[in-house]
């Protein structure tokens, strides 16, 4: 199961998309309080949001985005039932994808 | 003739070999190899270098049509909700900068044709500082800022 939650809702002619991703978002600058060693960087670098086959938003992130990132965006033209796909890729090359329908 | 070709081949394979060794030794982190992610901009320590790396320029105008929504006081700097919105049209990029962070550029968003100029996310802030939003319209940059008071920093340490 994917760790991304995607909710897309039609409000008038705008589709409002809200997503939550499960990710530690380590900057690589934080020290472990017990071992006093730097925690290696592990964060999402790229998020691609698609409506049908069209890329609506491409986000590039640093480790400065909070743990378990939240992202919301809006676009015009969506209809109820259209697929919205959100996928991310992190600095270790891991990735996840989730698709949801506009409600 | 044969010797010359052989020499070139040897040189070529030696060069390729040394790159492989560098990667294996961790001299070249895989991060630098990723083309899409703008490492120079995101790892830059000052705002103007980050903007130049990301959007090609740091010449921006303050514009009240760019709205930055963030709390006045963030009790926890690890989670600061930030929303950027504008009434300007034809926006191609939105960037969020926490000017007090060690690496100030937090996030950038490339907007597709259907996207509205709106993004909302949550960022980490090391200390009290301005959250700056920069939007790109054509080749112009407009920005606005909102000061957020951070009582507990969110960048570890």
GROMACS .gro file of C-alpha atoms in nm:
model
  260
    1UNK     CA    1   0.000   0.000   0.000
    2UNK     CA    2   0.116   0.339  -0.081
    3UNK     CA    3   0.197   0.586   0.190
    4UNK     CA    4   0.055   0.883   0.004
    5UNK     CA    5  -0.293   1.007   0.077
    6UNK     CA    6  -0.448   1.207  -0.205
    7UNK     CA    7  -0.779   1.383  -0.187
    8UNK     CA    8  -0.910   1.578  -0.484
    9UNK     CA    9  -1.232   1.773  -0.462
   10UNK     CA   10  -1.415   1.980  -0.720
   11UNK     CA   11  -1.515   2.323  -0.588
   12UNK     CA   12  -1.688   2.525  -0.859
   13UNK     CA   13  -1.449   2.506  -1.153
   14UNK     CA   14  -1.144   2.454  -0.933
   15UNK     CA   15  -1.012   2.117  -0.829
   16UNK     CA   16  -0.849   2.134  -0.489
   17UNK     CA   17  -0.595   1.860  -0.426
   18UNK     CA   18  -0.456   1.783  -0.083
   19UNK     CA   19  -0.188   1.523  -0.024
   20UNK     CA   20  -0.008   1.378   0.273
   21UNK     CA   21   0.304   1.171   0.229
   22UNK     CA   22   0.483   0.955   0.483
   23UNK     CA   23   0.849   1.046   0.482
   24UNK     CA   24   1.114   1.125   0.746
   25UNK     CA   25   1.249   1.429   0.554
   26UNK     CA   26   1.593   1.426   0.717
   27UNK     CA   27   1.804   1.725   0.620
   28UNK     CA   28   2.135   1.556   0.690
   29UNK     CA   29   2.218   1.834   0.936
   30UNK     CA   30   2.039   1.694   1.240
   31UNK     CA   31   2.232   1.512   1.510
   32UNK     CA   32   2.097   1.203   1.677
   33UNK     CA   33   2.053   1.300   2.041
   34UNK     CA   34   2.179   0.964   2.170
   35UNK     CA   35   2.473   0.882   1.943
   36UNK     CA   36   2.561   1.246   1.865
   37UNK     CA   37   2.612   1.149   1.503
   38UNK     CA   38   2.460   1.322   1.204
   39UNK     CA   39   2.149   1.155   1.071
   40UNK     CA   40   2.205   1.100   0.697
   41UNK     CA   41   2.000   1.309   0.459
   42UNK     CA   42   1.682   1.140   0.341
   43UNK     CA   43   1.421   1.364   0.189
   44UNK     CA   44   1.183   1.391  -0.104
   45UNK     CA   45   1.338   1.584  -0.389
   46UNK     CA   46   1.070   1.577  -0.649
   47UNK     CA   47   0.693   1.550  -0.647
   48UNK     CA   48   0.499   1.525  -0.971
   49UNK     CA   49   0.125   1.582  -0.974
   50UNK     CA   50  -0.075   1.479  -1.276
   51UNK     CA   51  -0.435   1.525  -1.380
   52UNK     CA   52  -0.517   1.260  -1.641
   53UNK     CA   53  -0.196   1.266  -1.851
   54UNK     CA   54  -0.120   1.631  -1.793
   55UNK     CA   55   0.144   1.742  -1.543
   56UNK     CA   56  -0.017   2.008  -1.325
   57UNK     CA   57   0.257   2.069  -1.074
   58UNK     CA   58   0.620   1.965  -1.032
   59UNK     CA   59   0.763   2.037  -0.692
   60UNK     CA   60   1.132   2.034  -0.604
   61UNK     CA   61   1.203   2.018  -0.234
   62UNK     CA   62   1.493   2.040   0.006
   63UNK     CA   63   1.508   1.885   0.349
   64UNK     CA   64   1.345   2.206   0.473
   65UNK     CA   65   0.998   2.069   0.409
   66UNK     CA   66   0.846   1.923   0.726
   67UNK     CA   67   0.842   1.555   0.810
   68UNK     CA   68   0.546   1.370   0.659
   69UNK     CA   69   0.495   1.646   0.403
   70UNK     CA   70   0.164   1.807   0.328
   71UNK     CA   71   0.100   1.959  -0.013
   72UNK     CA   72  -0.205   2.129  -0.148
   73UNK     CA   73  -0.260   2.281  -0.491
   74UNK     CA   74  -0.544   2.381  -0.721
   75UNK     CA   75  -0.610   2.350  -1.089
   76UNK     CA   76  -0.879   2.434  -1.341
   77UNK     CA   77  -1.054   2.198  -1.576
   78UNK     CA   78  -1.102   1.886  -1.364
   79UNK     CA   79  -1.427   1.688  -1.365
   80UNK     CA   80  -1.567   1.445  -1.110
   81UNK     CA   81  -1.411   1.102  -1.162
   82UNK     CA   82  -1.094   1.225  -1.334
   83UNK     CA   83  -0.778   1.059  -1.207
   84UNK     CA   84  -0.522   1.265  -1.015
   85UNK     CA   85  -0.182   1.106  -0.968
   86UNK     CA   86   0.082   1.212  -0.718
   87UNK     CA   87   0.427   1.060  -0.715
   88UNK     CA   88   0.746   1.141  -0.529
   89UNK     CA   89   1.111   1.051  -0.556
   90UNK     CA   90   1.366   1.099  -0.278
   91UNK     CA   91   1.743   1.148  -0.265
   92UNK     CA   92   1.797   0.775  -0.215
   93UNK     CA   93   1.610   0.697  -0.533
   94UNK     CA   94   1.303   0.557  -0.358
   95UNK     CA   95   0.968   0.652  -0.504
   96UNK     CA   96   0.596   0.613  -0.455
   97UNK     CA   97   0.286   0.683  -0.659
   98UNK     CA   98  -0.079   0.714  -0.566
   99UNK     CA   99  -0.385   0.782  -0.778
  100UNK     CA  100  -0.718   0.915  -0.665
  101UNK     CA  101  -1.038   1.027  -0.836
  102UNK     CA  102  -1.178   1.377  -0.820
  103UNK     CA  103  -1.482   1.381  -0.593
  104UNK     CA  104   4.859   0.308  -3.622
  105UNK     CA  105   4.749   0.008  -3.423
  106UNK     CA  106   4.949   0.131  -3.129
  107UNK     CA  107   4.787   0.474  -3.143
  108UNK     CA  108   4.435   0.332  -3.135
  109UNK     CA  109   4.526   0.106  -2.855
  110UNK     CA  110   4.660   0.399  -2.658
  111UNK     CA  111   4.337   0.599  -2.704
  112UNK     CA  112   4.131   0.300  -2.600
  113UNK     CA  113   4.341   0.254  -2.291
  114UNK     CA  114   4.315   0.619  -2.201
  115UNK     CA  115   3.939   0.609  -2.248
  116UNK     CA  116   3.890   0.309  -2.030
  117UNK     CA  117   4.120   0.450  -1.765
  118UNK     CA  118   3.923   0.774  -1.753
  119UNK     CA  119   3.592   0.590  -1.728
  120UNK     CA  120   3.741   0.370  -1.459
  121UNK     CA  121   3.843   0.663  -1.245
  122UNK     CA  122   3.492   0.809  -1.252
  123UNK     CA  123   3.362   0.474  -1.133
  124UNK     CA  124   3.617   0.472  -0.852
  125UNK     CA  125   3.518   0.826  -0.752
  126UNK     CA  126   3.152   0.726  -0.731
  127UNK     CA  127   3.239   0.414  -0.534
  128UNK     CA  128   3.456   0.615  -0.296
  129UNK     CA  129   3.168   0.852  -0.233
  130UNK     CA  130   3.349   1.147  -0.385
  131UNK     CA  131   3.062   1.197  -0.623
  132UNK     CA  132   2.742   1.146  -0.434
  133UNK     CA  133   2.455   1.008  -0.641
  134UNK     CA  134   2.272   1.330  -0.556
  135UNK     CA  135   2.499   1.526  -0.787
  136UNK     CA  136   2.421   1.289  -1.069
  137UNK     CA  137   2.046   1.352  -1.048
  138UNK     CA  138   1.982   1.599  -1.324
  139UNK     CA  139   1.634   1.720  -1.234
  140UNK     CA  140   1.708   1.825  -0.880
  141UNK     CA  141   1.886   2.158  -0.867
  142UNK     CA  142   2.149   2.078  -0.605
  143UNK     CA  143   2.335   2.406  -0.647
  144UNK     CA  144   2.024   2.611  -0.571
  145UNK     CA  145   1.896   2.395  -0.285
  146UNK     CA  146   2.234   2.366  -0.114
  147UNK     CA  147   2.317   2.731  -0.154
  148UNK     CA  148   2.361   2.919   0.172
  149UNK     CA  149   2.228   3.256   0.062
  150UNK     CA  150   1.904   3.365  -0.090
  151UNK     CA  151   2.030   3.547  -0.398
  152UNK     CA  152   2.257   3.261  -0.509
  153UNK     CA  153   1.969   3.017  -0.459
  154UNK     CA  154   1.735   3.229  -0.669
  155UNK     CA  155   1.991   3.275  -0.944
  156UNK     CA  156   2.048   2.901  -0.953
  157UNK     CA  157   1.678   2.822  -0.958
  158UNK     CA  158   1.513   3.097  -1.159
  159UNK     CA  159   1.808   3.255  -1.335
  160UNK     CA  160   1.791   3.588  -1.155
  161UNK     CA  161   1.757   3.740  -0.811
  162UNK     CA  162   1.619   4.073  -0.927
  163UNK     CA  163   1.271   4.076  -0.779
  164UNK     CA  164   1.008   4.331  -0.698
  165UNK     CA  165   0.799   4.326  -0.387
  166UNK     CA  166   0.436   4.295  -0.487
  167UNK     CA  167   0.135   4.285  -0.256
  168UNK     CA  168  -0.050   4.067  -0.504
  169UNK     CA  169   0.170   3.785  -0.380
  170UNK     CA  170   0.015   3.663  -0.056
  171UNK     CA  171   0.212   3.460   0.196
  172UNK     CA  172   0.000   3.301   0.465
  173UNK     CA  173   0.189   3.177   0.769
  174UNK     CA  174   0.137   3.203   1.144
  175UNK     CA  175   0.270   3.512   1.328
  176UNK     CA  176   0.417   3.288   1.591
  177UNK     CA  177   0.516   2.927   1.526
  178UNK     CA  178   0.550   2.737   1.850
  179UNK     CA  179   0.716   2.450   1.671
  180UNK     CA  180   0.961   2.544   1.397
  181UNK     CA  181   0.955   2.188   1.264
  182UNK     CA  182   0.606   2.237   1.125
  183UNK     CA  183   0.520   2.582   0.995
  184UNK     CA  184   0.222   2.588   0.759
  185UNK     CA  185   0.283   2.817   0.462
  186UNK     CA  186   0.041   2.903   0.183
  187UNK     CA  187   0.140   3.110  -0.118
  188UNK     CA  188  -0.122   3.255  -0.343
  189UNK     CA  189  -0.135   3.533  -0.599
  190UNK     CA  190  -0.380   3.714  -0.820
  191UNK     CA  191  -0.109   3.764  -1.083
  192UNK     CA  192  -0.163   3.565  -1.400
  193UNK     CA  193   0.069   3.343  -1.606
  194UNK     CA  194   0.278   3.232  -1.311
  195UNK     CA  195   0.524   2.959  -1.405
  196UNK     CA  196   0.709   2.914  -1.077
  197UNK     CA  197   0.653   2.958  -0.705
  198UNK     CA  198   0.946   2.934  -0.466
  199UNK     CA  199   0.932   2.927  -0.086
  200UNK     CA  200   1.232   3.057   0.106
  201UNK     CA  201   1.290   3.051   0.481
  202UNK     CA  202   1.549   3.326   0.495
  203UNK     CA  203   1.684   3.229   0.836
  204UNK     CA  204   1.758   2.866   0.750
  205UNK     CA  205   2.109   2.736   0.680
  206UNK     CA  206   1.996   2.649   0.328
  207UNK     CA  207   1.718   2.903   0.270
  208UNK     CA  208   1.553   2.761  -0.042
  209UNK     CA  209   1.292   2.519   0.091
  210UNK     CA  210   1.070   2.436  -0.203
  211UNK     CA  211   1.003   2.531  -0.560
  212UNK     CA  212   0.696   2.452  -0.765
  213UNK     CA  213   0.676   2.451  -1.143
  214UNK     CA  214   0.317   2.516  -1.242
  215UNK     CA  215   0.163   2.344  -1.542
  216UNK     CA  216  -0.087   2.511  -1.774
  217UNK     CA  217  -0.392   2.407  -1.571
  218UNK     CA  218  -0.250   2.490  -1.229
  219UNK     CA  219  -0.370   2.791  -1.035
  220UNK     CA  220  -0.106   3.006  -0.865
  221UNK     CA  221  -0.162   2.847  -0.525
  222UNK     CA  222   0.046   2.610  -0.315
  223UNK     CA  223   0.024   2.515   0.047
  224UNK     CA  224   0.271   2.309   0.244
  225UNK     CA  225   0.450   2.283   0.577
  226UNK     CA  226   0.812   2.381   0.625
  227UNK     CA  227   1.085   2.373   0.889
  228UNK     CA  228   1.228   2.695   1.026
  229UNK     CA  229   1.548   2.713   1.228
  230UNK     CA  230   1.476   3.051   1.381
  231UNK     CA  231   1.257   3.359   1.364
  232UNK     CA  232   1.280   3.493   1.011
  233UNK     CA  233   1.094   3.605   0.704
  234UNK     CA  234   0.923   3.346   0.489
  235UNK     CA  235   0.970   3.478   0.138
  236UNK     CA  236   0.759   3.369  -0.156
  237UNK     CA  237   0.890   3.437  -0.504
  238UNK     CA  238   0.672   3.393  -0.810
  239UNK     CA  239   0.786   3.402  -1.170
  240UNK     CA  240   0.575   3.570  -1.435
  241UNK     CA  241   0.737   3.561  -1.778
  242UNK     CA  242   1.094   3.656  -1.694
  243UNK     CA  243   1.000   3.879  -1.400
  244UNK     CA  244   1.014   3.784  -1.035
  245UNK     CA  245   0.774   3.916  -0.776
  246UNK     CA  246   0.797   3.849  -0.408
  247UNK     CA  247   0.646   3.912  -0.071
  248UNK     CA  248   0.743   3.814   0.279
  249UNK     CA  249   0.587   3.731   0.611
  250UNK     CA  250   0.777   3.734   0.936
  251UNK     CA  251   0.730   3.425   1.147
  252UNK     CA  252   0.842   3.418   1.506
  253UNK     CA  253   0.977   3.075   1.596
  254UNK     CA  254   0.991   2.979   1.961
  255UNK     CA  255   1.148   2.634   1.913
  256UNK     CA  256   1.370   2.587   1.609
  257UNK     CA  257   1.292   2.295   1.382
  258UNK     CA  258   1.624   2.221   1.219
  259UNK     CA  259   1.762   1.995   1.488
  260UNK     CA  260   2.074   2.061   1.692
   0.00000   0.00000   0.00000
